[in-house]
mmCIF file of C-alpha atoms and ligand atoms in Angstrom:
data_model
loop_
_atom_site.group_PDB
_atom_site.id
_atom_site.type_symbol
_atom_site.label_atom_id
_atom_site.label_comp_id
_atom_site.label_asym_id
_atom_site.label_seq_id
_atom_site.Cartn_x
_atom_site.Cartn_y
_atom_site.Cartn_z
ATOM 1 C CA UNK A 111 -6.670 -12.460 19.958
ATOM 2 C CA UNK A 112 -7.006 -8.727 20.619
ATOM 3 C CA UNK A 113 -5.815 -6.797 17.586
ATOM 4 C CA UNK A 114 -4.975 -3.090 17.319
ATOM 5 C CA UNK A 115 -4.749 -1.148 14.060
ATOM 6 C CA UNK A 116 -2.422 1.792 13.385
ATOM 7 C CA UNK A 117 -2.726 4.039 10.305
ATOM 8 C CA UNK A 118 -6.272 4.673 9.174
ATOM 9 C CA UNK A 119 -5.490 5.970 5.689
ATOM 10 C CA UNK A 120 -6.967 4.989 2.329
ATOM 11 C CA UNK A 121 -5.978 1.345 2.921
ATOM 12 C CA UNK A 122 -5.922 1.067 6.692
ATOM 13 C CA UNK A 123 -9.451 2.338 7.244
ATOM 14 C CA UNK A 124 -10.861 -0.579 5.234
ATOM 15 C CA UNK A 125 -8.482 -3.160 6.665
ATOM 16 C CA UNK A 126 -9.409 -2.144 10.201
ATOM 17 C CA UNK A 127 -13.098 -2.520 9.336
ATOM 18 C CA UNK A 128 -12.455 -6.034 8.036
ATOM 19 C CA UNK A 129 -10.663 -6.982 11.244
ATOM 20 C CA UNK A 130 -13.690 -5.682 13.095
ATOM 21 C CA UNK A 131 -16.004 -7.817 10.935
ATOM 22 C CA UNK A 132 -13.888 -10.850 11.861
ATOM 23 C CA UNK A 133 -14.359 -10.022 15.542
ATOM 24 C CA UNK A 134 -10.653 -9.318 16.089
ATOM 25 C CA UNK A 135 -10.330 -5.525 16.339
ATOM 26 C CA UNK A 136 -10.189 -4.038 19.826
ATOM 27 C CA UNK A 137 -8.343 -0.708 19.362
ATOM 28 C CA UNK A 138 -7.334 1.799 16.683
ATOM 29 C CA UNK A 139 -4.788 4.626 16.588
ATOM 30 C CA UNK A 140 -4.113 7.274 13.956
ATOM 31 C CA UNK A 141 -1.613 10.142 13.880
ATOM 32 C CA UNK A 142 -4.475 12.527 13.182
ATOM 33 C CA UNK A 143 -6.568 11.425 16.182
ATOM 34 C CA UNK A 144 -9.955 12.519 14.861
ATOM 35 C CA UNK A 145 -10.022 9.652 12.338
ATOM 36 C CA UNK A 146 -9.353 7.113 15.099
ATOM 37 C CA UNK A 147 -11.976 8.606 17.429
ATOM 38 C CA UNK A 148 -14.618 8.585 14.692
ATOM 39 C CA UNK A 149 -13.960 4.976 13.652
ATOM 40 C CA UNK A 150 -13.683 3.764 17.243
ATOM 41 C CA UNK A 151 -17.038 5.372 18.031
ATOM 42 C CA UNK A 152 -18.649 3.738 15.024
ATOM 43 C CA UNK A 153 -17.200 0.262 15.677
ATOM 44 C CA UNK A 154 -17.361 0.441 19.442
ATOM 45 C CA UNK A 155 -13.640 -0.235 19.949
ATOM 46 C CA UNK A 156 -10.999 1.666 21.950
ATOM 47 C CA UNK A 157 -9.088 4.682 20.636
ATOM 48 C CA UNK A 158 -6.138 5.004 23.050
ATOM 49 C CA UNK A 159 -4.448 8.415 23.073
ATOM 50 C CA UNK A 160 -0.950 7.023 22.447
ATOM 51 C CA UNK A 161 0.710 4.174 20.599
ATOM 52 C CA UNK A 162 2.184 3.051 23.894
ATOM 53 C CA UNK A 163 -1.300 2.719 25.396
ATOM 54 C CA UNK A 164 -2.518 0.803 22.353
ATOM 55 C CA UNK A 165 0.475 -1.549 22.516
ATOM 56 C CA UNK A 166 -0.257 -2.373 26.146
ATOM 57 C CA UNK A 167 -3.838 -3.367 25.373
ATOM 58 C CA UNK A 168 -3.436 -5.852 22.503
ATOM 59 C CA UNK A 169 -1.838 -9.172 21.462
ATOM 60 C CA UNK A 170 -1.135 -8.072 17.899
ATOM 61 C CA UNK A 171 -0.935 -4.798 15.976
ATOM 62 C CA UNK A 172 -1.395 -4.248 12.257
ATOM 63 C CA UNK A 173 0.336 -1.112 10.987
ATOM 64 C CA UNK A 174 -0.356 0.581 7.646
ATOM 65 C CA UNK A 175 1.538 3.880 7.501
ATOM 66 C CA UNK A 176 3.329 5.632 4.668
ATOM 67 C CA UNK A 177 7.082 5.167 4.419
ATOM 68 C CA UNK A 178 10.181 3.630 6.005
ATOM 69 C CA UNK A 179 10.815 6.244 8.697
ATOM 70 C CA UNK A 180 7.110 6.187 9.659
ATOM 71 C CA UNK A 181 7.195 2.420 10.230
ATOM 72 C CA UNK A 182 10.321 2.669 12.387
ATOM 73 C CA UNK A 183 8.823 5.546 14.390
ATOM 74 C CA UNK A 184 5.581 3.662 15.047
ATOM 75 C CA UNK A 185 7.323 0.369 15.851
ATOM 76 C CA UNK A 186 9.687 2.112 18.317
ATOM 77 C CA UNK A 187 6.709 3.568 20.186
ATOM 78 C CA UNK A 188 4.835 0.252 20.216
ATOM 79 C CA UNK A 189 7.971 -1.552 21.443
ATOM 80 C CA UNK A 190 7.716 0.354 24.732
ATOM 81 C CA UNK A 191 4.605 -1.497 25.822
ATOM 82 C CA UNK A 192 3.911 -4.617 23.723
ATOM 83 C CA UNK A 193 3.882 -7.807 25.743
ATOM 84 C CA UNK A 194 6.269 -10.701 25.164
ATOM 85 C CA UNK A 195 4.770 -12.960 22.474
ATOM 86 C CA UNK A 196 2.892 -10.158 20.749
ATOM 87 C CA UNK A 197 3.120 -9.787 16.957
ATOM 88 C CA UNK A 198 3.457 -6.644 14.831
ATOM 89 C CA UNK A 199 2.229 -7.068 11.257
ATOM 90 C CA UNK A 200 3.370 -4.205 9.056
ATOM 91 C CA UNK A 201 1.378 -3.868 5.840
ATOM 92 C CA UNK A 202 3.033 -0.629 4.685
ATOM 93 C CA UNK A 203 5.236 -0.840 1.607
ATOM 94 C CA UNK A 204 8.813 -0.188 2.740
ATOM 95 C CA UNK A 205 12.255 -1.637 2.049
ATOM 96 C CA UNK A 206 13.282 -5.129 3.123
ATOM 97 C CA UNK A 207 16.013 -3.444 5.164
ATOM 98 C CA UNK A 208 13.448 -1.408 7.113
ATOM 99 C CA UNK A 209 11.530 -4.618 7.831
ATOM 100 C CA UNK A 210 14.701 -6.124 9.295
ATOM 101 C CA UNK A 211 15.329 -2.962 11.374
ATOM 102 C CA UNK A 212 11.771 -3.097 12.721
ATOM 103 C CA UNK A 213 12.234 -6.763 13.658
ATOM 104 C CA UNK A 214 15.487 -5.844 15.444
ATOM 105 C CA UNK A 215 13.719 -3.135 17.472
ATOM 106 C CA UNK A 216 11.096 -5.643 18.660
ATOM 107 C CA UNK A 217 13.329 -8.674 19.161
ATOM 108 C CA UNK A 218 14.723 -7.692 22.620
ATOM 109 C CA UNK A 219 11.133 -7.589 23.922
ATOM 110 C CA UNK A 220 10.339 -11.013 22.445
ATOM 111 C CA UNK A 221 7.817 -9.417 20.110
ATOM 112 C CA UNK A 222 7.555 -10.961 16.631
ATOM 113 C CA UNK A 223 7.542 -8.885 13.449
ATOM 114 C CA UNK A 224 5.986 -9.888 10.138
ATOM 115 C CA UNK A 225 6.403 -7.771 7.023
ATOM 116 C CA UNK A 226 3.091 -8.181 5.236
ATOM 117 C CA UNK A 227 2.815 -5.657 2.413
ATOM 118 C CA UNK A 228 -0.359 -5.890 0.395
ATOM 119 C CA UNK A 229 -1.524 -5.515 -3.191
ATOM 120 C CA UNK A 230 -5.013 -5.000 -4.569
ATOM 121 C CA UNK A 231 -5.660 -1.304 -4.134
ATOM 122 C CA UNK A 232 -8.251 0.367 -1.975
ATOM 123 C CA UNK A 233 -10.874 -1.920 -3.527
ATOM 124 C CA UNK A 234 -8.950 -4.991 -2.366
ATOM 125 C CA UNK A 235 -8.624 -3.450 1.091
ATOM 126 C CA UNK A 236 -12.359 -2.738 1.199
ATOM 127 C CA UNK A 237 -13.398 -6.180 -0.064
ATOM 128 C CA UNK A 238 -10.790 -8.106 1.970
ATOM 129 C CA UNK A 239 -9.403 -9.547 -1.255
ATOM 130 C CA UNK A 240 -5.854 -8.254 -0.878
ATOM 131 C CA UNK A 241 -2.857 -10.328 -1.907
ATOM 132 C CA UNK A 242 -0.593 -10.363 1.145
ATOM 133 C CA UNK A 243 3.119 -11.168 0.930
ATOM 134 C CA UNK A 244 4.594 -12.234 4.229
ATOM 135 C CA UNK A 245 8.117 -12.389 5.632
ATOM 136 C CA UNK A 246 9.191 -13.364 9.162
ATOM 137 C CA UNK A 247 9.212 -16.510 11.279
ATOM 138 C CA UNK A 248 6.970 -19.325 10.116
ATOM 139 C CA UNK A 249 5.648 -19.762 13.634
ATOM 140 C CA UNK A 250 4.518 -16.096 13.820
ATOM 141 C CA UNK A 251 2.973 -16.491 10.376
ATOM 142 C CA UNK A 252 0.928 -19.457 11.603
ATOM 143 C CA UNK A 253 -0.265 -17.548 14.674
ATOM 144 C CA UNK A 254 -1.166 -14.501 12.583
ATOM 145 C CA UNK A 255 -3.269 -16.600 10.196
ATOM 146 C CA UNK A 256 -6.718 -15.383 11.318
ATOM 147 C CA UNK A 257 -5.606 -11.724 11.169
ATOM 148 C CA UNK A 258 -4.213 -12.067 7.655
ATOM 149 C CA UNK A 259 -7.238 -14.058 6.491
ATOM 150 C CA UNK A 260 -9.548 -11.267 7.686
ATOM 151 C CA UNK A 261 -7.854 -8.731 5.397
ATOM 152 C CA UNK A 262 -6.840 -10.700 2.320
ATOM 153 C CA UNK A 263 -7.736 -13.530 0.004
ATOM 154 C CA UNK A 264 -4.302 -14.686 -1.130
ATOM 155 C CA UNK A 265 -1.871 -14.865 1.750
ATOM 156 C CA UNK A 266 1.590 -16.209 0.970
ATOM 157 C CA UNK A 267 4.578 -16.853 3.214
ATOM 158 C CA UNK A 268 7.784 -16.000 1.331
ATOM 159 C CA UNK A 269 10.529 -16.606 3.914
ATOM 160 C CA UNK A 270 12.542 -14.684 6.502
ATOM 161 C CA UNK A 271 11.964 -11.043 7.477
ATOM 162 C CA UNK A 272 12.131 -8.774 4.427
ATOM 163 C CA UNK A 273 10.948 -11.451 1.956
ATOM 164 C CA UNK A 274 7.430 -10.025 1.915
ATOM 165 C CA UNK A 275 8.780 -6.598 1.013
ATOM 166 C CA UNK A 276 11.026 -8.073 -1.690
ATOM 167 C CA UNK A 277 7.938 -9.736 -3.216
ATOM 168 C CA UNK A 278 6.058 -6.443 -3.001
ATOM 169 C CA UNK A 279 8.914 -4.575 -4.723
ATOM 170 C CA UNK A 280 8.607 -7.111 -7.553
ATOM 171 C CA UNK A 281 4.913 -6.261 -7.784
ATOM 172 C CA UNK A 282 5.596 -2.519 -7.833
ATOM 173 C CA UNK A 283 7.891 -2.855 -10.832
ATOM 174 C CA UNK A 284 5.069 -4.614 -12.699
ATOM 175 C CA UNK A 285 2.581 -1.921 -11.669
ATOM 176 C CA UNK A 286 4.909 0.746 -13.071
ATOM 177 C CA UNK A 287 5.076 -0.888 -16.479
ATOM 178 C CA UNK A 288 1.359 -1.638 -16.550
ATOM 179 C CA UNK A 289 0.102 1.811 -15.541
ATOM 180 C CA UNK A 290 2.446 3.339 -18.091
ATOM 181 C CA UNK A 291 1.179 1.008 -20.833
ATOM 182 C CA UNK A 292 -2.470 1.621 -19.864
ATOM 183 C CA UNK A 293 -2.126 5.410 -19.876
ATOM 184 C CA UNK A 294 -0.160 5.420 -23.132
ATOM 185 C CA UNK A 295 -2.726 3.154 -24.818
ATOM 186 C CA UNK A 296 -5.641 5.253 -23.549
ATOM 187 C CA UNK A 297 -4.030 8.471 -24.805
ATOM 188 C CA UNK A 298 -3.545 6.760 -28.166
ATOM 189 C CA UNK A 299 -7.173 5.584 -28.249
ATOM 190 C CA UNK A 300 -8.412 9.091 -27.475
ATOM 191 C CA UNK A 301 -6.262 10.566 -30.245
ATOM 192 C CA UNK A 302 -7.847 8.032 -32.646
ATOM 193 C CA UNK A 303 -11.248 9.443 -31.738
ATOM 194 C CA UNK A 304 -12.403 6.135 -30.243
ATOM 195 C CA UNK A 305 -15.208 5.995 -27.645
ATOM 196 C CA UNK A 306 -13.146 5.420 -24.516
ATOM 197 C CA UNK A 307 -15.882 3.817 -22.432
ATOM 198 C CA UNK A 308 -16.289 1.134 -25.121
ATOM 199 C CA UNK A 309 -12.532 0.652 -25.200
ATOM 200 C CA UNK A 310 -12.554 -0.024 -21.454
ATOM 201 C CA UNK A 311 -15.524 -2.402 -21.641
ATOM 202 C CA UNK A 312 -14.168 -4.361 -24.599
ATOM 203 C CA UNK A 313 -10.405 -4.432 -24.062
ATOM 204 C CA UNK A 314 -11.018 -5.084 -20.379
ATOM 205 C CA UNK A 315 -12.062 -8.579 -21.507
ATOM 206 C CA UNK A 316 -9.106 -9.005 -23.873
ATOM 207 C CA UNK A 317 -5.590 -10.344 -23.523
ATOM 208 C CA UNK A 318 -4.093 -6.909 -22.859
ATOM 209 C CA UNK A 319 -6.320 -6.316 -19.840
ATOM 210 C CA UNK A 320 -5.098 -6.005 -16.268
ATOM 211 C CA UNK A 321 -6.342 -4.881 -12.861
ATOM 212 C CA UNK A 322 -5.061 -1.398 -13.622
ATOM 213 C CA UNK A 323 -6.808 -1.252 -16.976
ATOM 214 C CA UNK A 324 -10.168 -2.383 -15.586
ATOM 215 C CA UNK A 325 -10.033 -0.280 -12.406
ATOM 216 C CA UNK A 326 -8.060 2.806 -13.402
ATOM 217 C CA UNK A 327 -8.617 3.385 -17.133
ATOM 218 C CA UNK A 328 -12.099 4.721 -16.155
ATOM 219 C CA UNK A 329 -10.284 7.529 -14.307
ATOM 220 C CA UNK A 330 -8.681 8.441 -17.618
ATOM 221 C CA UNK A 331 -12.070 8.444 -19.347
ATOM 222 C CA UNK A 332 -13.420 10.833 -16.695
ATOM 223 C CA UNK A 333 -10.257 12.939 -16.448
ATOM 224 C CA UNK A 334 -10.320 12.601 -12.629
ATOM 225 C CA UNK A 335 -7.674 10.796 -10.567
ATOM 226 C CA UNK A 336 -8.777 10.502 -6.956
ATOM 227 C CA UNK A 337 -6.415 8.484 -4.711
ATOM 228 C CA UNK A 338 -6.455 5.480 -5.047
ATOM 229 C CA UNK A 339 -2.789 4.895 -4.945
ATOM 230 C CA UNK A 340 -1.023 8.208 -4.696
ATOM 231 C CA UNK A 341 1.758 9.113 -7.133
ATOM 232 C CA UNK A 342 3.972 9.970 -4.146
ATOM 233 C CA UNK A 343 3.523 6.494 -2.653
ATOM 234 C CA UNK A 344 4.392 4.627 -5.837
ATOM 235 C CA UNK A 345 7.341 6.993 -6.320
ATOM 236 C CA UNK A 346 8.483 5.956 -2.841
ATOM 237 C CA UNK A 347 8.095 2.259 -3.757
ATOM 238 C CA UNK A 348 10.017 2.631 -7.009
ATOM 239 C CA UNK A 349 12.843 4.368 -5.156
ATOM 240 C CA UNK A 350 13.004 1.245 -2.973
ATOM 241 C CA UNK A 351 13.100 -0.921 -6.133
ATOM 242 C CA UNK A 352 15.823 1.304 -7.603
ATOM 243 C CA UNK A 353 17.975 0.874 -4.456
ATOM 244 C CA UNK A 354 17.421 -2.890 -4.365
ATOM 245 C CA UNK A 355 18.393 -3.257 -8.052
ATOM 246 C CA UNK A 356 21.381 -0.924 -7.580
ATOM 247 C CA UNK A 357 22.868 -3.454 -5.161
ATOM 248 C CA UNK A 358 23.273 -5.684 -8.236
ATOM 249 C CA UNK A 359 24.727 -2.768 -10.226
ATOM 250 C CA UNK A 360 21.502 -2.614 -12.267
ATOM 251 C CA UNK A 361 19.319 0.360 -13.291
ATOM 252 C CA UNK A 362 15.872 -0.916 -14.319
ATOM 253 C CA UNK A 363 14.552 0.980 -17.385
ATOM 254 C CA UNK A 364 10.848 0.756 -16.443
ATOM 255 C CA UNK A 365 11.565 1.978 -12.918
ATOM 256 C CA UNK A 366 13.764 4.845 -14.099
ATOM 257 C CA UNK A 367 11.205 6.021 -16.663
ATOM 258 C CA UNK A 368 8.342 5.986 -14.188
ATOM 259 C CA UNK A 369 10.394 7.825 -11.579
ATOM 260 C CA UNK A 370 11.021 10.568 -14.166
ATOM 261 C CA UNK A 371 7.290 10.772 -14.937
ATOM 262 C CA UNK A 372 6.326 10.829 -11.262
ATOM 263 C CA UNK A 373 8.885 13.581 -10.569
ATOM 264 C CA UNK A 374 7.187 15.608 -13.304
ATOM 265 C CA UNK A 375 3.699 14.966 -11.873
ATOM 266 C CA UNK A 376 4.828 15.880 -8.351
ATOM 267 C CA UNK A 377 6.475 19.078 -9.663
ATOM 268 C CA UNK A 378 3.162 20.035 -11.276
ATOM 269 C CA UNK A 379 1.264 19.489 -8.021
ATOM 270 C CA UNK A 380 -0.284 16.085 -8.826
ATOM 271 C CA UNK A 381 1.634 14.006 -6.253
ATOM 272 C CA UNK A 382 -1.478 13.205 -4.235
ATOM 273 C CA UNK A 383 -3.479 12.028 -7.236
ATOM 274 C CA UNK A 384 -3.856 8.374 -8.184
ATOM 275 C CA UNK A 385 -1.075 6.975 -10.399
ATOM 276 C CA UNK A 386 -3.538 6.876 -13.319
ATOM 277 C CA UNK A 387 -2.692 10.619 -13.514
ATOM 278 C CA UNK A 388 0.203 9.473 -15.755
ATOM 279 C CA UNK A 389 -2.496 9.812 -18.432
ATOM 280 C CA UNK A 390 -1.992 13.582 -18.135
ATOM 281 C CA UNK A 391 1.563 13.250 -19.470
ATOM 282 C CA UNK A 392 0.736 10.646 -22.117
ATOM 283 C CA UNK A 393 -2.106 12.805 -23.460
ATOM 284 C CA UNK A 394 0.333 15.662 -23.969
ATOM 285 C CA UNK A 395 2.337 13.493 -26.382
ATOM 286 C CA UNK A 396 -0.548 13.876 -28.824
ATOM 287 C CA UNK A 397 -1.005 17.579 -28.233
ATOM 288 C CA UNK A 398 2.414 18.636 -29.570
HETATM 289 P P1 NDP S 531 -2.528 7.219 3.095
HETATM 290 O O1 NDP S 531 -1.639 8.364 2.770
HETATM 291 O O2 NDP S 531 -3.946 7.261 2.700
HETATM 292 O O3 NDP S 531 -2.492 6.940 4.695
HETATM 293 C C1 NDP S 531 -1.288 6.917 5.394
HETATM 294 C C2 NDP S 531 -1.589 6.623 6.852
HETATM 295 O O4 NDP S 531 -0.360 6.537 7.571
HETATM 296 C C3 NDP S 531 -2.413 7.722 7.530
HETATM 297 O O5 NDP S 531 -3.263 7.121 8.474
HETATM 298 C C4 NDP S 531 -1.324 8.556 8.211
HETATM 299 O O6 NDP S 531 -1.811 9.295 9.321
HETATM 300 C C5 NDP S 531 -0.391 7.462 8.661
HETATM 301 N N1 NDP S 531 0.977 7.926 8.919
HETATM 302 C C6 NDP S 531 1.867 8.406 8.015
HETATM 303 N N2 NDP S 531 3.028 8.714 8.616
HETATM 304 C C7 NDP S 531 2.881 8.406 9.922
HETATM 305 C C8 NDP S 531 3.745 8.490 11.058
HETATM 306 N N3 NDP S 531 4.987 8.964 10.979
HETATM 307 N N4 NDP S 531 3.242 8.096 12.248
HETATM 308 C C9 NDP S 531 1.979 7.626 12.359
HETATM 309 N N5 NDP S 531 1.126 7.524 11.320
HETATM 310 C C10 NDP S 531 1.580 7.904 10.115
HETATM 311 O O7 NDP S 531 -1.767 5.937 2.497
HETATM 312 P P2 NDP S 531 -2.389 4.544 1.994
HETATM 313 O O8 NDP S 531 -3.363 4.057 3.012
HETATM 314 O O9 NDP S 531 -2.766 4.657 0.584
HETATM 315 O O10 NDP S 531 -1.061 3.634 2.035
HETATM 316 C C11 NDP S 531 -0.535 3.138 3.248
HETATM 317 C C12 NDP S 531 0.596 2.149 2.918
HETATM 318 O O11 NDP S 531 0.062 1.080 2.115
HETATM 319 C C13 NDP S 531 1.737 2.775 2.113
HETATM 320 O O12 NDP S 531 2.975 2.235 2.505
HETATM 321 C C14 NDP S 531 1.394 2.382 0.679
HETATM 322 O O13 NDP S 531 2.551 2.336 -0.151
HETATM 323 C C15 NDP S 531 0.773 1.011 0.880
HETATM 324 N N6 NDP S 531 -0.196 0.605 -0.159
HETATM 325 C C16 NDP S 531 -1.128 1.470 -0.674
HETATM 326 C C17 NDP S 531 -2.004 1.035 -1.674
HETATM 327 C C18 NDP S 531 -3.058 1.945 -2.248
HETATM 328 O O14 NDP S 531 -3.670 1.569 -3.268
HETATM 329 N N7 NDP S 531 -3.328 3.112 -1.644
HETATM 330 C C19 NDP S 531 -1.959 -0.333 -2.191
HETATM 331 C C20 NDP S 531 -1.026 -1.170 -1.517
HETATM 332 C C21 NDP S 531 -0.157 -0.708 -0.571
HETATM 333 P P3 NDP S 531 -2.589 10.705 9.099
HETATM 334 O O15 NDP S 531 -4.048 10.347 8.944
HETATM 335 O O16 NDP S 531 -2.315 11.464 10.339
HETATM 336 O O17 NDP S 531 -2.002 11.339 7.876
#
C-alpha cells in the first residue's frame, strides 16, 4: 500500500516517520511546503506540490491537521484525484459531524473515510504508542490495519463514521479534568514549600498519578510550557464536547471551567503553549 501523509505538525511529523519506518510512506504534503520538502528529502519520499497530486499517487492518505474546516478543506482537495477504493484516515481531532461530512465528500468517488483521532501526546506519536479510536466501515478498518498499527499501540474500532471522534471527545473531557487537577495540586505543593521534583517522582508512582502528571507536571516544575498540546487545540476540542453535550441539553461543569481558563490563557498570549500552562493561573491563586 502506498500511503501519503498530510499535516506535518507536532503530531504528524512523528506519525509520518513511523509510517516510513513501516515501509508504507511514499509521499508527504504540508501547507507550509518547506516542512514537507525537508522531510521528503530526509526520508527519500515524494513531496508533491499539491494535495491533488498527492492524492493521485497513493492508495491511502493519513491527515493530521488542526480543526474542522481544515479537514474539510484538505479532504475536498484530495477528493479530486483519489482513486476508487482509496482510504482517507483522518487523525485530527474534530467533531463527529465533520467526520460524517468528510465521508460524504469522498463517498461519490468510492473513497472510504475513517475517523481515527489519536491520544498519547507528541511522545505517543513519536514512539508509535498512540491510542487510536476508529469510526467508519469495518471493511475499511480491516484494510487500514497495517497503517494504524504503524502509528499506534492500541487501535480500537468503535463503530460507524463519527464514533472515533465521539470516543476522542470523551477522552478530551477527561484530559480537561486531569490537567486542571494536576496544575492545581502542583500550585498547592509549591505553596507548601515542597520540593517539586520529588513530588513528581513520588506521586507519579501513586494512585493519583496520570499520564499528564508524569509527562506534564515537569513543565510546571521548570516554568516552561512548550507545545506539546497547544491550549488553542484543547480549547477547540472542548468546544466540540460542549456542542455534543448541548444536544442533550447539558452543560458539563469541567468543560465549562476549562474553557474559561483557556480563554484567559489565550487572552494573555499563551494560546500556543502546552495545556500545562494552566499552572500559571493556578499559581496565581496562592499569590493573592
Ligand atoms: P500543529 O499545530 O502542530 O500542526 C497542525 C498541522 O496542520 C500543520 O502541519 C499545519 O500546517 C496543518 N494545517 C492546519 N490547517 C491546515 C489547512 N487548512 N490546510 C492544510 N494544512 C493545515 O498541531 P498538532 O500536530 O499538535 O495537532 C494536529 C491534530 O492532532 C489536531 O487536531 C489536534 O487536536 C490533534 N492532537 C494533538 C495532540 C498533541 O498532543 N499535540 C494529541 C492528540 C491529538 P502548517 O505547517 O502550514 O501550519
